[in-house]
Tab-separated table of C-alpha atoms in Angstrom:
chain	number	residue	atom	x	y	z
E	1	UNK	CA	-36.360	4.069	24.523
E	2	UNK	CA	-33.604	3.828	27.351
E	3	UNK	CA	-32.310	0.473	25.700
E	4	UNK	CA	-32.535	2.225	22.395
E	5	UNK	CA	-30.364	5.473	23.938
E	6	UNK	CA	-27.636	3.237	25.251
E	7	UNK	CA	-27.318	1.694	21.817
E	8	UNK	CA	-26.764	5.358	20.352
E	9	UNK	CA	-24.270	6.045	22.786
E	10	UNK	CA	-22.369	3.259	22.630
E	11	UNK	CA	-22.080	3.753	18.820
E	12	UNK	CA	-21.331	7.158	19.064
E	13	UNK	CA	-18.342	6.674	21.420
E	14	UNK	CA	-17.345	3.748	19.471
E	15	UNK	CA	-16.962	6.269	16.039
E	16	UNK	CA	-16.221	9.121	18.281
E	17	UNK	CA	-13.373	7.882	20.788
E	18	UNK	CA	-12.444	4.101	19.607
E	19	UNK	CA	-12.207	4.011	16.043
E	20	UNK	CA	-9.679	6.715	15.224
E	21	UNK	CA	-7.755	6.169	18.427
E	22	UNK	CA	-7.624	2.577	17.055
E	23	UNK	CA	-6.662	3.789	13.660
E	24	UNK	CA	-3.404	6.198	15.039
E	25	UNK	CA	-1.606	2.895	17.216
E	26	UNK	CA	-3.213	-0.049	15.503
E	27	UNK	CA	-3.801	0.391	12.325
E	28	UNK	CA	-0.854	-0.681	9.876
E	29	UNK	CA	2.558	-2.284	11.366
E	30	UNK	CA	5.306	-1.060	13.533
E	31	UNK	CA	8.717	-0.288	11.481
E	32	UNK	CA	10.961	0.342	14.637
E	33	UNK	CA	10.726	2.490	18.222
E	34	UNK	CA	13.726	4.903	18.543
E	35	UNK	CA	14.905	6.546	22.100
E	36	UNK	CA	15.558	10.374	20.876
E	37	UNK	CA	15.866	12.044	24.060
E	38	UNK	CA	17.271	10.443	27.454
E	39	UNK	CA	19.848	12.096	29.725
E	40	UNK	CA	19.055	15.159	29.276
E	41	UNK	CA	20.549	15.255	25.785
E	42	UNK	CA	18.110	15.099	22.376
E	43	UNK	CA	19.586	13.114	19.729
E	44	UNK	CA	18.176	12.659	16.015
E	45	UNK	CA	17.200	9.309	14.559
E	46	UNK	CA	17.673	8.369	10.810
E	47	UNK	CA	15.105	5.709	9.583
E	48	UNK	CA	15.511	4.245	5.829
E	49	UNK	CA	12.149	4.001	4.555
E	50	UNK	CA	10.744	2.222	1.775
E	51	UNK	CA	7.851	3.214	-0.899
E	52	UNK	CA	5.636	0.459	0.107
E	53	UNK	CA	5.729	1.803	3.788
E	54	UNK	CA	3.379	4.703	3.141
E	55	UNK	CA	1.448	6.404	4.548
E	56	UNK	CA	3.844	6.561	7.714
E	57	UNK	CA	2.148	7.281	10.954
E	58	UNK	CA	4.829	9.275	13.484
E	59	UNK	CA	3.486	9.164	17.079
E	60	UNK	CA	5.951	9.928	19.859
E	61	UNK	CA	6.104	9.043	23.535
E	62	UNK	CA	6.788	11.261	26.537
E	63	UNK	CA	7.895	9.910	29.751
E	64	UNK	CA	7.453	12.514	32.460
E	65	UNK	CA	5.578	13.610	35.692
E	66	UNK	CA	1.948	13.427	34.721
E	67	UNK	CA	0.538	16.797	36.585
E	68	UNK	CA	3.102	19.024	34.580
E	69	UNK	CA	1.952	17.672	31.373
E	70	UNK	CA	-1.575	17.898	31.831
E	71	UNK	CA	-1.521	20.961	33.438
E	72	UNK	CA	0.254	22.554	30.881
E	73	UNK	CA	-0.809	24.958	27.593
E	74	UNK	CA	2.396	25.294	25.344
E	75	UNK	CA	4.107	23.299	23.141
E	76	UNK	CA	6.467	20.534	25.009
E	77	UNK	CA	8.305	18.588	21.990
E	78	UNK	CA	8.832	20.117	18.510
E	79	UNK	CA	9.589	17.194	15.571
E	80	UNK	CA	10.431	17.498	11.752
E	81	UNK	CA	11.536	14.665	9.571
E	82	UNK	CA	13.395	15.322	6.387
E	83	UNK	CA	14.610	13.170	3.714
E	84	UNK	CA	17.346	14.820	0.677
E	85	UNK	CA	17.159	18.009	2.081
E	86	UNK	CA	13.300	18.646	1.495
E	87	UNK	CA	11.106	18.675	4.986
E	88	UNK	CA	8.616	15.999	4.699
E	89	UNK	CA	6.653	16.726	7.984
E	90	UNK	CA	6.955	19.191	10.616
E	91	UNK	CA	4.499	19.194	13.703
E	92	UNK	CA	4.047	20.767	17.135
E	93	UNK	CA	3.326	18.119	20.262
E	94	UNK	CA	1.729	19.230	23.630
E	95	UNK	CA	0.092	16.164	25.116
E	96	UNK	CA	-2.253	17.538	27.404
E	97	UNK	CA	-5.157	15.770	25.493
E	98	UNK	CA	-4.012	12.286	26.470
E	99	UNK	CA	-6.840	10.689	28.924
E	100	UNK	CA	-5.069	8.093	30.076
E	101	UNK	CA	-1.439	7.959	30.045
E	102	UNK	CA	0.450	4.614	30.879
E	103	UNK	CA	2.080	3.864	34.101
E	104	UNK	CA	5.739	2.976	34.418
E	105	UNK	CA	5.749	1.966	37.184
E	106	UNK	CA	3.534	1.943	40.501
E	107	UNK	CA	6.431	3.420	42.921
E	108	UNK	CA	7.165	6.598	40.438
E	109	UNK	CA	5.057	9.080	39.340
E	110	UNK	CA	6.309	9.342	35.829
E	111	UNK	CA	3.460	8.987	33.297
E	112	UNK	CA	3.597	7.841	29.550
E	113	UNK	CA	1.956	10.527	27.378
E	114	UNK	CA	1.291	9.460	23.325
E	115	UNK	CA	1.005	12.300	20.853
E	116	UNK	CA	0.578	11.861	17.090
E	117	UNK	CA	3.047	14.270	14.893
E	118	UNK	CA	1.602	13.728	11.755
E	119	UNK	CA	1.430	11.326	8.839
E	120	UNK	CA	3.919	11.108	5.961
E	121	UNK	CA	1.583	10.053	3.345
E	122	UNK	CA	4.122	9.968	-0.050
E	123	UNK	CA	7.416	7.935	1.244
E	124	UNK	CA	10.698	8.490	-1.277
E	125	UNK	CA	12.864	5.526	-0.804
E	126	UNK	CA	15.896	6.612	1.564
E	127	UNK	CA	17.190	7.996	4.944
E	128	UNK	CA	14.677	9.755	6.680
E	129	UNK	CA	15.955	12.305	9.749
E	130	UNK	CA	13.563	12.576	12.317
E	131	UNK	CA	14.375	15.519	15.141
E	132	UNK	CA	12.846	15.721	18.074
E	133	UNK	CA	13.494	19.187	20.300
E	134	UNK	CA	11.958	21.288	22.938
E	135	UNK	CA	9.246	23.319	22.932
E	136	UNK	CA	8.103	26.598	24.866
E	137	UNK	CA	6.641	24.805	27.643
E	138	UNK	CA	8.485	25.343	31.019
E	139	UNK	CA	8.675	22.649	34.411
E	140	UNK	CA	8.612	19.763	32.053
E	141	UNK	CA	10.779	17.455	33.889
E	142	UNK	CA	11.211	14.702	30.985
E	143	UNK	CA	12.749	11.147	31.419
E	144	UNK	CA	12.662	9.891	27.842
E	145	UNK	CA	10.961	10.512	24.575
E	146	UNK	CA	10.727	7.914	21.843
E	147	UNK	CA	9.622	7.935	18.394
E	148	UNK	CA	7.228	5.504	16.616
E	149	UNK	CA	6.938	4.661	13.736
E	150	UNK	CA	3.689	2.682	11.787
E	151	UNK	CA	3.933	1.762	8.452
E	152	UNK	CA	0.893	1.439	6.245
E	153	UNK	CA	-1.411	2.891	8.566
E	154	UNK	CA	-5.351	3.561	7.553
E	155	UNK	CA	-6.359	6.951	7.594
E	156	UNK	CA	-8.975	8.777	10.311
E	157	UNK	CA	-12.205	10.109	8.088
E	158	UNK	CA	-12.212	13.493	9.131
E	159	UNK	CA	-16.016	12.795	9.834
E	160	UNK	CA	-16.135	10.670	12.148
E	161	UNK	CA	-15.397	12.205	15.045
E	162	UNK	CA	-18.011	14.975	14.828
E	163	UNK	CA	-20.475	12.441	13.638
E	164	UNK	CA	-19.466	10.398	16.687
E	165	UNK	CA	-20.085	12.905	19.148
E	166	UNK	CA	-23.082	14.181	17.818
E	167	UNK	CA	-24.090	10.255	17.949
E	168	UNK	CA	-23.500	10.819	21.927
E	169	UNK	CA	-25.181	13.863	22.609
E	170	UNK	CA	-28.260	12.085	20.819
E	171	UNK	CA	-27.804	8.616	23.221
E	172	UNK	CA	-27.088	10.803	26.544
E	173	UNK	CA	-30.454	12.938	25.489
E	174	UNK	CA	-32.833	10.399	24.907
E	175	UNK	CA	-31.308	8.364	28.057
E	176	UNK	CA	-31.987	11.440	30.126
E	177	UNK	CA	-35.670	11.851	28.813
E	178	UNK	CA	-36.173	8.464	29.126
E	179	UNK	CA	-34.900	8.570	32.672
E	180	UNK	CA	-37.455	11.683	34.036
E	181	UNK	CA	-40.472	10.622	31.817
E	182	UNK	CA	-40.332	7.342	32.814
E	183	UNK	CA	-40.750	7.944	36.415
E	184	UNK	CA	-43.481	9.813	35.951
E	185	UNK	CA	-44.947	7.004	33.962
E	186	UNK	CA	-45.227	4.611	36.863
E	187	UNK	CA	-48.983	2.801	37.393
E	188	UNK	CA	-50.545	4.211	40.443
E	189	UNK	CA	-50.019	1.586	43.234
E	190	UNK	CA	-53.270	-0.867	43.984
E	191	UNK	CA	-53.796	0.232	47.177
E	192	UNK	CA	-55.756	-3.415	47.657
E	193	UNK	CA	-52.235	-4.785	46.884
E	194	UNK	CA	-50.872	-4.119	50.328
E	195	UNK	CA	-52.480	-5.964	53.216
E	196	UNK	CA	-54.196	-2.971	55.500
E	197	UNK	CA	-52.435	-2.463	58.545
E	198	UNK	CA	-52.922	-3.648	62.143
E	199	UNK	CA	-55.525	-1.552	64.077
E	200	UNK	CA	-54.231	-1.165	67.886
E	201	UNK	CA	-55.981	0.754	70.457
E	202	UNK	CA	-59.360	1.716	71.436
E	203	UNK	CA	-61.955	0.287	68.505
E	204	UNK	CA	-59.095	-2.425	67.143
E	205	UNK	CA	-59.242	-5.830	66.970
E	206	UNK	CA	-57.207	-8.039	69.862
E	207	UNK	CA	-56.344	-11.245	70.033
């Protein structure tokens, strides 16, 4: 059963965790990386993009001091990307659910936080303007943002994740249970399997 339990676990944070973090920055391939904020100063980027690029997957990178990030509740980066005057996404970034954010370097304490805006899903051939600006989140003491951009990228199914963690609640139960009852499982010891021990004193045996 504890074999079996791992299994389920392993499965469920395989569908759970892996597979759509896999999906958002693997799936698909990379059209271009743009700096849009460095200096202090935001600055839009305009990407042509083609019909066969969709669906377009828009992640965006912060690069900032990792305990005001994660600490934080508000909205840090606000993006919208428009083509001919008509919005074609518009999306709210905070951050603070990133695990594990990259390292720039090991003498600074700047951190590199991922975020997924959204996903353009019907591309109309033509400049795209993607702008990045800030949110209502205060002490965020940002080095650079970029934009990413993935073309042809798979889509999560909305069910996995649920179906994923429910997978892992099922694996850490049965490992638990399998853990206490199986302790209390253990054969009683032979006590003829341990040799009896030396008898010293008055009435034992010398040599």
């Amino acid at each position: 059963m504890r074999f079996l339990s791992v299994l389920v676990l392993i499965a469920g944070a395989a569908i759970g965790i892996f597979y759509p973090w896999a999906m958002s920055n693997f799936s698909g391939h990379a059209i271009g990386t743009w700096r849009v904020y460095e200096g202090g100063r935001f600055r839009p980027a305009t990407v042509r993009l083609a019909a066969r690029d969709a669906p377009v997957r828009v992640l965006v990178d912060l690069t900032a001091r990792a305990e005001r990030v994660a600490s934080q509740q508000h909205t840090v980066l606000t993006l919208t990307a428009a083509s001919g005057g008509r919005t074609a996404l518009a999306s709210t970034l905070s951050f603070n659910h990133t695990d594990n954010p990259r390292q720039v370097s090991p003498q600074l304490p700047d951190r590199i936080f991922r975020d997924e805006a959204g996903v353009i899903e019907t591309v109309t051939p033509g400049a795209y303007v993607f702008t990045v600006g800030p949110g209502d989140a205060d002490g965020i003491d940002m080095r650079a943002v970029d934009l990413i951009l993935r073309a042809g990228t798979g889509s999560v199914d909305e069910r996995a994740q649920p179906a994923g963690y429910t997978l892992m609640g099922v694996g850490l139960a049965g490992l638990v249970l399998s853990l206490v009852f199986g302790r209390g499982n253990k054969p009683p010891q032979n006590p003829n399997s341990q040799p009896p021990p030396p008898r010293w004193g008055r009435g034992g045996s010398q040599r």
